[in-house]
PDB file of C-alpha atoms in Angstrom:
ATOM      1  CA  MET A  13       0.420  -0.225  -0.035  1.00  0.00           C
ATOM      2  CA  SER A  14       1.555   3.271  -1.201  1.00  0.00           C
ATOM      3  CA  SER A  15       1.573   6.308   1.293  1.00  0.00           C
ATOM      4  CA  LYS A  16       2.664   9.986   0.144  1.00  0.00           C
ATOM      5  CA  THR A  17       5.785  11.259   2.274  1.00  0.00           C
ATOM      6  CA  ASN A  18       5.060  14.715   4.246  1.00  0.00           C
ATOM      7  CA  GLU A  19       6.045  17.529   2.361  1.00  0.00           C
ATOM      8  CA  LYS A  20       6.691  19.868   4.936  1.00  0.00           C
ATOM      9  CA  GLU A  21       9.732  19.982   6.607  1.00  0.00           C
ATOM     10  CA  THR A  22      11.117  20.604  10.330  1.00  0.00           C
ATOM     11  CA  PRO A  23      13.772  23.498  10.979  1.00  0.00           C
ATOM     12  CA  HIS A  24      17.272  22.191  10.617  1.00  0.00           C
ATOM     13  CA  ASN A  25      19.433  22.249  13.570  1.00  0.00           C
ATOM     14  CA  ASN A  26      22.632  21.330  11.257  1.00  0.00           C
ATOM     15  CA  ASP A  27      23.753  23.558   8.574  1.00  0.00           C
ATOM     16  CA  ASN A  28      24.944  19.971   6.421  1.00  0.00           C
ATOM     17  CA  GLU A  29      21.187  18.491   6.454  1.00  0.00           C
ATOM     18  CA  PRO A  30      19.748  19.038   2.750  1.00  0.00           C
ATOM     19  CA  ILE A  31      16.702  21.010   3.200  1.00  0.00           C
ATOM     20  CA  VAL A  32      14.815  18.859   0.389  1.00  0.00           C
ATOM     21  CA  LYS A  33      15.312  15.263   1.312  1.00  0.00           C
ATOM     22  CA  PRO A  34      14.857  12.348  -1.232  1.00  0.00           C
ATOM     23  CA  GLY A  35      11.490  10.840  -1.586  1.00  0.00           C
ATOM     24  CA  TYR A  36       9.720  13.726   0.024  1.00  0.00           C
ATOM     25  CA  GLY A  37       6.434  14.280  -1.935  1.00  0.00           C
ATOM     26  CA  LEU A  38       6.246  10.874  -3.687  1.00  0.00           C
ATOM     27  CA  ASP A  39       4.313   7.755  -3.270  1.00  0.00           C
ATOM     28  CA  ARG A  40       6.260   5.650  -1.470  1.00  0.00           C
ATOM     29  CA  MET A  41       7.332   2.355  -3.332  1.00  0.00           C
ATOM     30  CA  ASP A  42       8.948  -1.042  -2.389  1.00  0.00           C
ATOM     31  CA  PRO A  43      11.991  -1.344  -4.687  1.00  0.00           C
ATOM     32  CA  GLY A  44      12.731  -4.875  -3.268  1.00  0.00           C
ATOM     33  CA  PRO A  45      15.983  -6.471  -1.830  1.00  0.00           C
ATOM     34  CA  LEU A  46      17.311  -5.723  -5.577  1.00  0.00           C
ATOM     35  CA  SER A  47      16.990  -2.814  -7.564  1.00  0.00           C
ATOM     36  CA  ILE A  48      18.692  -2.666 -10.622  1.00  0.00           C
ATOM     37  CA  MET A  49      19.594   0.976 -12.523  1.00  0.00           C
ATOM     38  CA  VAL A  50      19.290   0.766 -16.134  1.00  0.00           C
ATOM     39  CA  SER A  51      21.009   3.377 -18.653  1.00  0.00           C
ATOM     40  CA  SER A  52      18.999   2.843 -22.000  1.00  0.00           C
ATOM     41  CA  ARG A  53      15.157   2.000 -22.345  1.00  0.00           C
ATOM     42  CA  ARG A  54      16.231  -0.686 -24.812  1.00  0.00           C
ATOM     43  CA  ASP A  55      18.003  -2.811 -21.977  1.00  0.00           C
ATOM     44  CA  LEU A  56      14.959  -1.865 -20.120  1.00  0.00           C
ATOM     45  CA  ARG A  57      13.069  -3.680 -21.970  1.00  0.00           C
ATOM     46  CA  LEU A  58      15.169  -6.636 -22.248  1.00  0.00           C
ATOM     47  CA  LEU A  59      15.398  -7.034 -18.573  1.00  0.00           C
ATOM     48  CA  CYS A  60      11.410  -6.610 -18.471  1.00  0.00           C
ATOM     49  CA  ASP A  61      11.074  -9.413 -21.000  1.00  0.00           C
ATOM     50  CA  LYS A  62      13.535 -11.450 -19.009  1.00  0.00           C
ATOM     51  CA  PHE A  63      11.253 -11.261 -15.783  1.00  0.00           C
ATOM     52  CA  GLN A  64       7.796 -11.581 -17.549  1.00  0.00           C
ATOM     53  CA  ILE A  65       6.841  -8.070 -16.576  1.00  0.00           C
ATOM     54  CA  GLU A  66       4.427  -6.829 -18.456  1.00  0.00           C
ATOM     55  CA  GLY A  67       5.223  -3.382 -20.263  1.00  0.00           C
ATOM     56  CA  ASN A  68       2.146  -1.453 -18.659  1.00  0.00           C
ATOM     57  CA  ARG A  69       3.148  -2.762 -14.989  1.00  0.00           C
ATOM     58  CA  TYR A  70       5.301   0.621 -13.897  1.00  0.00           C
ATOM     59  CA  ARG A  71       4.894   3.740 -12.246  1.00  0.00           C
ATOM     60  CA  ASN A  72       6.882   6.776 -13.010  1.00  0.00           C
ATOM     61  CA  LEU A  73       9.608   8.141 -11.276  1.00  0.00           C
ATOM     62  CA  PHE A  74      10.830  11.581 -12.264  1.00  0.00           C
ATOM     63  CA  ASN A  75      12.063  11.345 -16.036  1.00  0.00           C
ATOM     64  CA  SER A  76      11.905   7.352 -15.572  1.00  0.00           C
ATOM     65  CA  ARG A  77       9.818   4.127 -15.288  1.00  0.00           C
ATOM     66  CA  ILE A  78      10.061   1.891 -12.384  1.00  0.00           C
ATOM     67  CA  TYR A  79       8.735  -1.844 -12.851  1.00  0.00           C
ATOM     68  CA  PHE A  80       8.447  -4.356  -9.959  1.00  0.00           C
ATOM     69  CA  LYS A  81       8.743  -7.727  -9.954  1.00  0.00           C
ATOM     70  CA  GLY A  82       6.710  -9.471  -7.386  1.00  0.00           C
ATOM     71  CA  LYS A  83       6.621 -12.942  -5.265  1.00  0.00           C
ATOM     72  CA  ALA A  84       3.495 -15.138  -5.263  1.00  0.00           C
ATOM     73  CA  GLU A  85       2.332 -13.480  -1.821  1.00  0.00           C
ATOM     74  CA  GLY A  86       2.633 -10.003  -3.306  1.00  0.00           C
ATOM     75  CA  GLU A  87       6.185  -9.056  -1.678  1.00  0.00           C
ATOM     76  CA  THR A  88       8.397  -6.950  -4.378  1.00  0.00           C
ATOM     77  CA  LEU A  89      11.374  -9.230  -5.245  1.00  0.00           C
ATOM     78  CA  LEU A  90      13.116  -6.402  -7.003  1.00  0.00           C
ATOM     79  CA  SER A  91      12.666  -3.523  -9.100  1.00  0.00           C
ATOM     80  CA  LEU A  92      13.839  -2.072 -12.554  1.00  0.00           C
ATOM     81  CA  THR A  93      14.212   1.771 -13.099  1.00  0.00           C
ATOM     82  CA  GLY A  94      15.484   3.329 -16.296  1.00  0.00           C
ATOM     83  CA  PRO A  95      16.491   5.063 -18.427  1.00  0.00           C
ATOM     84  CA  ILE A  96      19.196   6.969 -17.061  1.00  0.00           C
ATOM     85  CA  ILE A  97      21.510   9.533 -18.057  1.00  0.00           C
ATOM     86  CA  GLY A  98      24.233  11.666 -16.380  1.00  0.00           C
ATOM     87  CA  ALA A  99      25.605  11.777 -12.693  1.00  0.00           C
ATOM     88  CA  PRO A 100      23.271  14.153 -11.167  1.00  0.00           C
ATOM     89  CA  TYR A 101      20.159  12.361 -12.307  1.00  0.00           C
ATOM     90  CA  ALA A 102      21.456   9.231 -11.686  1.00  0.00           C
ATOM     91  CA  VAL A 103      22.097   9.893  -7.980  1.00  0.00           C
ATOM     92  CA  ILE A 104      18.326  11.637  -7.714  1.00  0.00           C
ATOM     93  CA  ILE A 105      16.985   8.036  -8.982  1.00  0.00           C
ATOM     94  CA  LEU A 106      19.776   6.223  -6.450  1.00  0.00           C
ATOM     95  CA  GLU A 107      18.776   8.506  -3.549  1.00  0.00           C
ATOM     96  CA  THR A 108      15.242   7.975  -4.307  1.00  0.00           C
ATOM     97  CA  LEU A 109      15.048   4.336  -4.049  1.00  0.00           C
ATOM     98  CA  ILE A 110      17.657   4.302  -1.278  1.00  0.00           C
ATOM     99  CA  SER A 111      14.410   6.276   0.796  1.00  0.00           C
ATOM    100  CA  PHE A 112      12.006   3.730  -0.473  1.00  0.00           C
ATOM    101  CA  GLY A 113      14.327   1.316   1.686  1.00  0.00           C
ATOM    102  CA  ALA A 114      16.812  -0.031  -1.127  1.00  0.00           C
ATOM    103  CA  THR A 115      19.851  -1.466   0.184  1.00  0.00           C
ATOM    104  CA  GLN A 116      21.477  -3.327  -2.961  1.00  0.00           C
ATOM    105  CA  ILE A 117      21.688  -1.634  -6.299  1.00  0.00           C
ATOM    106  CA  ILE A 118      23.589  -2.520  -9.549  1.00  0.00           C
ATOM    107  CA  TYR A 119      23.602  -0.361 -12.520  1.00  0.00           C
ATOM    108  CA  LEU A 120      23.439  -1.385 -15.906  1.00  0.00           C
ATOM    109  CA  GLY A 121      25.007   0.629 -18.585  1.00  0.00           C
ATOM    110  CA  SER A 122      27.571   0.897 -21.634  1.00  0.00           C
ATOM    111  CA  CYS A 123      30.954   2.364 -21.733  1.00  0.00           C
ATOM    112  CA  GLY A 124      33.502   3.354 -24.327  1.00  0.00           C
ATOM    113  CA  ALA A 125      36.886   1.722 -24.227  1.00  0.00           C
ATOM    114  CA  VAL A 126      39.984   3.760 -23.630  1.00  0.00           C
ATOM    115  CA  SER A 127      42.509   0.807 -23.029  1.00  0.00           C
ATOM    116  CA  PRO A 128      43.229  -0.918 -26.402  1.00  0.00           C
ATOM    117  CA  GLU A 129      42.639  -3.960 -24.457  1.00  0.00           C
ATOM    118  CA  VAL A 130      38.801  -3.793 -24.341  1.00  0.00           C
ATOM    119  CA  LYS A 131      37.073  -3.986 -27.682  1.00  0.00           C
ATOM    120  CA  ILE A 132      33.280  -3.341 -28.559  1.00  0.00           C
ATOM    121  CA  GLY A 133      31.034  -5.908 -26.853  1.00  0.00           C
ATOM    122  CA  ASP A 134      33.295  -6.591 -23.878  1.00  0.00           C
ATOM    123  CA  ILE A 135      31.851  -6.673 -20.533  1.00  0.00           C
ATOM    124  CA  ILE A 136      33.372  -4.660 -17.460  1.00  0.00           C
ATOM    125  CA  ILE A 137      32.609  -5.238 -14.006  1.00  0.00           C
ATOM    126  CA  PRO A 138      34.318  -2.216 -12.142  1.00  0.00           C
ATOM    127  CA  SER A 139      36.368  -2.299  -9.492  1.00  0.00           C
ATOM    128  CA  GLY A 140      36.846   1.658  -9.033  1.00  0.00           C
ATOM    129  CA  CYS A 141      36.094   4.612 -10.791  1.00  0.00           C
ATOM    130  CA  LEU A 142      38.136   8.005 -11.311  1.00  0.00           C
ATOM    131  CA  ILE A 143      35.890  11.046 -10.608  1.00  0.00           C
ATOM    132  CA  ASP A 144      35.800  13.426 -13.435  1.00  0.00           C
ATOM    133  CA  GLU A 145      31.850  14.649 -12.725  1.00  0.00           C
ATOM    134  CA  GLY A 146      30.543  17.355 -10.472  1.00  0.00           C
ATOM    135  CA  THR A 147      27.835  15.248  -8.352  1.00  0.00           C
ATOM    136  CA  SER A 148      30.520  13.471  -6.085  1.00  0.00           C
ATOM    137  CA  ARG A 149      31.945  16.496  -4.331  1.00  0.00           C
ATOM    138  CA  HIS A 150      28.694  17.203  -2.655  1.00  0.00           C
ATOM    139  CA  TYR A 151      28.907  13.956  -1.136  1.00  0.00           C
ATOM    140  CA  ARG A 152      32.507  13.746   0.073  1.00  0.00           C
ATOM    141  CA  SER A 153      35.400  15.590   0.902  1.00  0.00           C
ATOM    142  CA  VAL A 154      37.606  15.869  -2.071  1.00  0.00           C
ATOM    143  CA  LYS A 155      40.829  14.091  -1.087  1.00  0.00           C
ATOM    144  CA  ASP A 156      41.702  12.614  -4.288  1.00  0.00           C
ATOM    145  CA  ASP A 157      39.333  11.591  -7.289  1.00  0.00           C
ATOM    146  CA  PHE A 158      39.199   7.521  -6.563  1.00  0.00           C
ATOM    147  CA  THR A 159      35.740   6.060  -5.347  1.00  0.00           C
ATOM    148  CA  GLU A 160      34.670   2.245  -5.277  1.00  0.00           C
ATOM    149  CA  PRO A 161      31.729  -0.150  -5.197  1.00  0.00           C
ATOM    150  CA  SER A 162      30.678  -2.376  -2.655  1.00  0.00           C
ATOM    151  CA  SER A 163      33.178  -5.251  -2.576  1.00  0.00           C
ATOM    152  CA  ALA A 164      30.531  -8.112  -1.949  1.00  0.00           C
ATOM    153  CA  LEU A 165      28.076  -6.902  -4.605  1.00  0.00           C
ATOM    154  CA  VAL A 166      31.142  -6.948  -6.988  1.00  0.00           C
ATOM    155  CA  GLU A 167      32.027 -10.609  -5.984  1.00  0.00           C
ATOM    156  CA  ASN A 168      28.571 -11.366  -6.708  1.00  0.00           C
ATOM    157  CA  LEU A 169      28.878 -10.578  -9.985  1.00  0.00           C
ATOM    158  CA  LYS A 170      32.137 -11.820 -10.795  1.00  0.00           C
ATOM    159  CA  LEU A 171      30.873 -15.352  -9.293  1.00  0.00           C
ATOM    160  CA  THR A 172      27.884 -15.302 -11.243  1.00  0.00           C
ATOM    161  CA  ALA A 173      29.650 -14.297 -14.537  1.00  0.00           C
ATOM    162  CA  LYS A 174      32.370 -16.972 -13.665  1.00  0.00           C
ATOM    163  CA  TRP A 175      29.598 -19.812 -13.446  1.00  0.00           C
ATOM    164  CA  MET A 176      28.100 -18.825 -16.533  1.00  0.00           C
ATOM    165  CA  LYS A 177      31.284 -19.163 -18.134  1.00  0.00           C
ATOM    166  CA  VAL A 178      30.876 -15.467 -19.591  1.00  0.00           C
ATOM    167  CA  ASP A 179      34.331 -13.563 -19.812  1.00  0.00           C
ATOM    168  CA  CYS A 180      34.209 -10.078 -17.941  1.00  0.00           C
ATOM    169  CA  ARG A 181      37.053  -7.966 -17.538  1.00  0.00           C
ATOM    170  CA  HIS A 182      37.602  -5.997 -14.160  1.00  0.00           C
ATOM    171  CA  GLY A 183      39.169  -2.726 -13.595  1.00  0.00           C
ATOM    172  CA  LEU A 184      38.812   1.201 -13.334  1.00  0.00           C
ATOM    173  CA  ILE A 185      36.342   3.133 -15.194  1.00  0.00           C
ATOM    174  CA  TRP A 186      36.727   6.841 -15.744  1.00  0.00           C
ATOM    175  CA  THR A 187      33.136   8.812 -15.382  1.00  0.00           C
ATOM    176  CA  THR A 188      33.111  12.263 -17.026  1.00  0.00           C
ATOM    177  CA  ASP A 189      30.248  15.051 -17.322  1.00  0.00           C
ATOM    178  CA  ALA A 190      30.963  15.971 -20.957  1.00  0.00           C
ATOM    179  CA  VAL A 191      30.779  13.390 -23.177  1.00  0.00           C
ATOM    180  CA  PHE A 192      32.168  15.837 -26.024  1.00  0.00           C
ATOM    181  CA  ARG A 193      35.271  16.328 -24.035  1.00  0.00           C
ATOM    182  CA  GLU A 194      36.744  13.376 -24.216  1.00  0.00           C
ATOM    183  CA  THR A 195      40.021  14.598 -25.704  1.00  0.00           C
ATOM    184  CA  PRO A 196      42.590  13.096 -26.839  1.00  0.00           C
ATOM    185  CA  GLY A 197      44.710  14.492 -24.135  1.00  0.00           C
ATOM    186  CA  LYS A 198      42.442  13.085 -21.466  1.00  0.00           C
ATOM    187  CA  VAL A 199      41.950   9.638 -22.986  1.00  0.00           C
ATOM    188  CA  ALA A 200      45.448   9.160 -23.088  1.00  0.00           C
ATOM    189  CA  GLY A 201      46.055  10.719 -19.420  1.00  0.00           C
ATOM    190  CA  TYR A 202      43.509   8.156 -17.903  1.00  0.00           C
ATOM    191  CA  ARG A 203      44.499   4.913 -19.841  1.00  0.00           C
ATOM    192  CA  ASN A 204      47.900   5.826 -18.910  1.00  0.00           C
ATOM    193  CA  ARG A 205      46.876   5.819 -15.570  1.00  0.00           C
ATOM    194  CA  GLY A 206      45.277   2.118 -15.876  1.00  0.00           C
ATOM    195  CA  VAL A 207      41.434   2.932 -17.033  1.00  0.00           C
ATOM    196  CA  LEU A 208      39.876   0.396 -19.025  1.00  0.00           C
ATOM    197  CA  ALA A 209      36.718   2.664 -19.918  1.00  0.00           C
ATOM    198  CA  VAL A 210      34.771   5.807 -19.586  1.00  0.00           C
ATOM    199  CA  GLU A 211      30.812   6.431 -19.107  1.00  0.00           C
ATOM    200  CA  MET A 212      28.993   9.090 -17.496  1.00  0.00           C
ATOM    201  CA  GLU A 213      27.381   7.948 -14.031  1.00  0.00           C
ATOM    202  CA  LEU A 214      29.133   5.531 -11.978  1.00  0.00           C
ATOM    203  CA  SER A 215      31.437   6.909 -10.122  1.00  0.00           C
ATOM    204  CA  ALA A 216      28.571   9.439  -8.629  1.00  0.00           C
ATOM    205  CA  LEU A 217      26.823   6.254  -7.539  1.00  0.00           C
ATOM    206  CA  PHE A 218      29.514   4.715  -5.491  1.00  0.00           C
ATOM    207  CA  THR A 219      30.419   7.750  -3.808  1.00  0.00           C
ATOM    208  CA  VAL A 220      26.607   8.140  -3.156  1.00  0.00           C
ATOM    209  CA  GLY A 221      26.190   4.571  -2.554  1.00  0.00           C
ATOM    210  CA  LYS A 222      28.630   4.635   0.062  1.00  0.00           C
ATOM    211  CA  SER A 223      27.833   7.640   1.663  1.00  0.00           C
ATOM    212  CA  TYR A 224      24.547   5.759   2.320  1.00  0.00           C
ATOM    213  CA  GLY A 225      25.979   2.328   3.461  1.00  0.00           C
ATOM    214  CA  VAL A 226      24.330   0.638   0.771  1.00  0.00           C
ATOM    215  CA  ASP A 227      25.779  -1.701  -1.547  1.00  0.00           C
ATOM    216  CA  MET A 228      26.278  -0.325  -5.115  1.00  0.00           C
ATOM    217  CA  ALA A 229      28.274  -2.221  -7.985  1.00  0.00           C
ATOM    218  CA  GLY A 230      27.999  -1.677 -11.887  1.00  0.00           C
ATOM    219  CA  ILE A 231      28.291  -3.654 -14.916  1.00  0.00           C
ATOM    220  CA  LEU A 232      28.863  -2.397 -18.235  1.00  0.00           C
ATOM    221  CA  VAL A 233      29.027  -3.349 -21.510  1.00  0.00           C
ATOM    222  CA  VAL A 234      31.535  -1.581 -24.289  1.00  0.00           C
ATOM    223  CA  SER A 235      29.650   0.055 -26.887  1.00  0.00           C
ATOM    224  CA  ASP A 236      32.579   2.215 -28.840  1.00  0.00           C
ATOM    225  CA  GLU A 237      36.274   2.771 -28.671  1.00  0.00           C
ATOM    226  CA  LEU A 238      38.345   5.717 -28.055  1.00  0.00           C
ATOM    227  CA  SER A 239      41.572   4.165 -27.740  1.00  0.00           C
ATOM    228  CA  THR A 240      42.949   4.703 -31.015  1.00  0.00           C
ATOM    229  CA  LEU A 241      41.870   8.468 -30.506  1.00  0.00           C
ATOM    230  CA  ARG A 242      39.507   8.133 -33.440  1.00  0.00           C
ATOM    231  CA  TRP A 243      35.977   7.084 -32.588  1.00  0.00           C
ATOM    232  CA  LYS A 244      34.780   3.869 -33.329  1.00  0.00           C
ATOM    233  CA  PRO A 245      30.850   3.658 -32.404  1.00  0.00           C
ATOM    234  CA  GLY A 246      29.711   0.088 -32.107  1.00  0.00           C
ATOM    235  CA  PHE A 247      26.176   0.375 -30.950  1.00  0.00           C
ATOM    236  CA  LYS A 248      24.726  -1.930 -33.860  1.00  0.00           C
ATOM    237  CA  THR A 249      27.455  -4.671 -33.868  1.00  0.00           C
ATOM    238  CA  ASP A 250      26.742  -8.001 -33.202  1.00  0.00           C
ATOM    239  CA  ALA A 251      29.488  -8.131 -30.687  1.00  0.00           C
ATOM    240  CA  PHE A 252      27.637  -5.235 -29.096  1.00  0.00           C
ATOM    241  CA  LYS A 253      23.979  -6.967 -29.111  1.00  0.00           C
ATOM    242  CA  LYS A 254      25.940 -10.251 -27.804  1.00  0.00           C
ATOM    243  CA  GLY A 255      27.477  -8.787 -24.996  1.00  0.00           C
ATOM    244  CA  ARG A 256      24.361  -6.755 -23.636  1.00  0.00           C
ATOM    245  CA  MET A 257      22.334 -10.178 -23.871  1.00  0.00           C
ATOM    246  CA  ALA A 258      25.240 -11.989 -21.557  1.00  0.00           C
ATOM    247  CA  VAL A 259      24.790  -8.847 -19.123  1.00  0.00           C
ATOM    248  CA  ILE A 260      20.979  -9.338 -19.389  1.00  0.00           C
ATOM    249  CA  ASP A 261      21.663 -12.909 -18.553  1.00  0.00           C
ATOM    250  CA  ILE A 262      23.924 -12.320 -15.794  1.00  0.00           C
ATOM    251  CA  ILE A 263      21.648 -10.042 -13.873  1.00  0.00           C
ATOM    252  CA  GLY A 264      19.097 -12.709 -14.301  1.00  0.00           C
ATOM    253  CA  GLU A 265      20.722 -15.305 -12.849  1.00  0.00           C
ATOM    254  CA  ILE A 266      21.873 -12.985  -9.794  1.00  0.00           C
ATOM    255  CA  CYS A 267      18.004 -12.204  -9.315  1.00  0.00           C
ATOM    256  CA  LYS A 268      16.854 -15.959  -9.400  1.00  0.00           C
ATOM    257  CA  SER A 269      19.212 -16.851  -6.968  1.00  0.00           C
ATOM    258  CA  ARG A 270      17.588 -14.914  -4.439  1.00  0.00           C
TER     259      ARG A 270
END
């Protein structure tokens, strides 16, 4: 049963407390023990098909849709939320899900290869991110530009992929705010720091997940390549489509084991 959170705020005694808190004014929803945040509309549809969720069984959440997979007794098993783009919006969704009770969240997205060792269609389970976006600094003191996911959730993803005999890379990701400012100098610089690929959400999600004490991890499919300093798109290739379906299957297996 949904209930709307109180839209009125109490006076603040702490200057660091937010005036507007996540979830205020929204009908409450049960995201279940596992929440999947999904970058693209296409992946969201594929996951709905995987879990046999009807296309009209959703609720609006800002500019996204949230779908629910339930158990026979009515309890939510998991939720799917998307599409999502960019660190600020991704964090709005994440904090709202946390306010609804989410404690384990996996982000599914795509990325551009920075390392020549990574190719279109490869799957990456990030071990950490280098922060090149502006959202993270609002949730942490800026001592360095590194943030990391939940080790337990990462291990779950890695073990599931291994059990399914799906090859995955494990390493650093660069998160940027500016997709059209991925310059040769930046690509080369991040590659020299051991970065595998670039995307636009994960470092902020890892930072915010850590600040709330929830488990947050990600899994990415390489959709294009920048490693030669020329753009090679691969969104329509068989390799990318195969990688995408493998990730959908990994998510499905993780959810099935719960």
